[in-house]
Structures are given as C-alpha cells and as structure tokens.
Amino acid sequence: MLTKKEQRLRRARQTRIRIAQQGAVRLTVNRTNLHIYANVISDDGAKVLASASTAEAEVRAQIGGAGKGGNTAAAQLVGKRIAEKAKAAGIEKVAFDRSGFAYHGRVKALADAAREAGLQF
C-alpha cells in the first residue's frame, strides 16, 4: 500500500511525463505547511529560469513576517511574483505542474494570480 506522499509523487511523475512530451516550459509548485514555492523550469528540465517563494525576505515583509506563508494570500503574492519574474526572463507561456497536489486552496490561488499577472497556461 502506498503512503500519501508516495501517491502524490506518483501523480506528479505522470504529469511531468505528459509535460515533457509537449516540450513546454513548466511552472512547478511545491507547498509545505509553512511555505509555498514556485519555479519556472526550462523545457529540458535542466535549468530553473525563475523562482519565487514565501521564504524570500521581500515576500515575508509583504505578508507580515514569519509564520504567515501558509495561506492563500501569501500564495497570491508568490503567483504574481513568479509571473513578473517569468515575463522578465521572456517567458509568456508555461505548462502548470502542480506536483501531485490538488488544484485547490493555495495551489489554485497561486495559479489564478499568475494568470492574472499575464502568464498563459
């Protein structure tokens, strides 16, 4: 029987296989209880082109200090920030990789904020 983490990683692997076949730049999301992280990864998977998270000092200052990175408001800030960084790197279109997490709550808030800021996926 698979554990909860193994199930999530299995779902993530299936998604990454499909994205690799498309050959698209991907926006990956990872969440923990305290933080949420977003990376834009090249189409070959070799380089991180842009990254943003609630662990960054500028984002922590905006969300109100330590311990506030695990909510949807913080995820929205990270979504806007990753979209700005991706556009600065010349990336307009990405494939969304939710890393096996449910498209709900913080993951959805990050995705919606990135779309509003101009990323297409």
C-alpha positions as a printed Julia matrix, in Angstrom:
121×3 Matrix{Float64}:
  0.0    0.0     0.0
  1.33   3.4    -0.96
  1.68   6.18    1.57
  0.09   9.56    0.99
  3.42  11.06   -0.08
  4.15   8.2    -2.48
  0.71   8.65   -4.06
  1.35  12.36   -4.58
  4.78  11.7    -6.12
  3.26   9.1    -8.45
  0.67  11.63   -9.65
  3.45  14.2   -10.12
  5.51  11.78  -12.19
  2.58  11.13  -14.55
  2.05  14.87  -15.05
  5.73  15.52  -15.72
  5.8   12.79  -18.36
  2.93  14.48  -20.21
  4.55  17.92  -19.93
  7.89  16.55  -21.18
  6.17  15.14  -24.28
  4.8   18.61  -25.0
  8.26  20.13  -24.66
  6.92  23.12  -22.76
  8.48  25.33  -20.11
  6.81  24.37  -16.83
  5.67  26.24  -13.75
  6.1   23.89  -10.8
  4.51  24.42   -7.4
  5.56  22.86   -4.12
  3.83  23.54   -0.85
  4.63  22.79    2.75
  2.72  23.68    5.88
  4.67  26.93    6.29
  5.63  27.98    2.75
  4.77  27.74   -0.94
  7.39  27.66   -3.68
  7.1   28.23   -7.44
  9.76  27.63  -10.1
  9.77  28.11  -13.85
 11.87  25.28  -15.29
 13.24  25.06  -18.84
 11.69  22.67  -21.34
 14.54  20.16  -20.99
 14.31  20.3   -17.18
 17.93  21.34  -16.76
 17.63  24.94  -15.57
 15.47  26.98  -13.23
 14.65  30.15  -15.15
 12.74  31.97  -12.39
 11.71  31.24   -8.83
  9.63  32.76   -6.05
  8.57  31.63   -2.6
  7.25  32.79    0.72
 10.7   32.11    2.18
 12.13  35.16    0.37
 12.76  38.19    2.55
 10.78  40.61    0.33
  7.71  38.38    0.3
  7.91  37.8     4.06
  7.94  41.57    4.58
  4.79  41.92    2.45
  2.86  39.12    4.15
  3.64  40.28    7.64
  6.57  38.28    8.97
  7.24  34.69    9.88
  4.53  32.07   10.06
  2.22  33.75    7.54
  3.38  31.9     4.42
  0.87  29.06    4.65
 -2.25  30.88    3.47
 -3.9   31.81    0.18
 -2.96  35.49    0.45
  0.71  34.54    0.53
  0.18  32.16   -2.39
 -1.35  35.0    -4.42
  1.72  37.16   -3.77
  4.01  34.34   -4.91
  1.88  33.83   -8.03
  2.17  37.48   -9.01
  5.88  37.49   -8.27
  6.64  34.37  -10.34
  4.67  35.77  -13.28
  6.64  39.02  -13.15
  9.95  37.17  -12.98
  8.98  34.84  -15.83
  7.93  37.74  -18.04
 11.21  39.49  -17.25
 13.01  36.33  -18.44
 10.99  36.43  -21.69
  8.58  33.61  -20.87
  4.9   34.13  -21.68
  3.52  30.59  -21.9
  4.08  27.72  -19.44
  2.63  24.32  -18.54
  1.33  24.17  -14.97
  2.84  21.38  -12.87
  1.07  21.13   -9.53
  3.41  18.34   -8.33
  0.57  15.98   -7.49
 -1.13  18.44   -5.14
 -4.87  19.01   -5.51
 -5.84  22.06   -7.56
 -7.48  23.69   -4.57
 -6.69  26.3    -1.94
 -3.16  27.66   -2.06
 -2.23  25.91   -5.32
 -5.29  27.36   -7.06
 -4.66  30.82   -5.59
 -1.09  30.81   -6.92
 -2.22  29.67  -10.38
 -5.01  32.27  -10.6
 -2.68  35.07   -9.51
 -0.07  34.03  -12.09
 -2.73  34.04  -14.81
 -3.95  37.49  -13.78
 -0.38  38.78  -13.89
 -0.03  37.66  -17.51
  1.27  34.08  -17.64
 -0.59  31.81  -20.03
 -1.32  28.16  -19.18
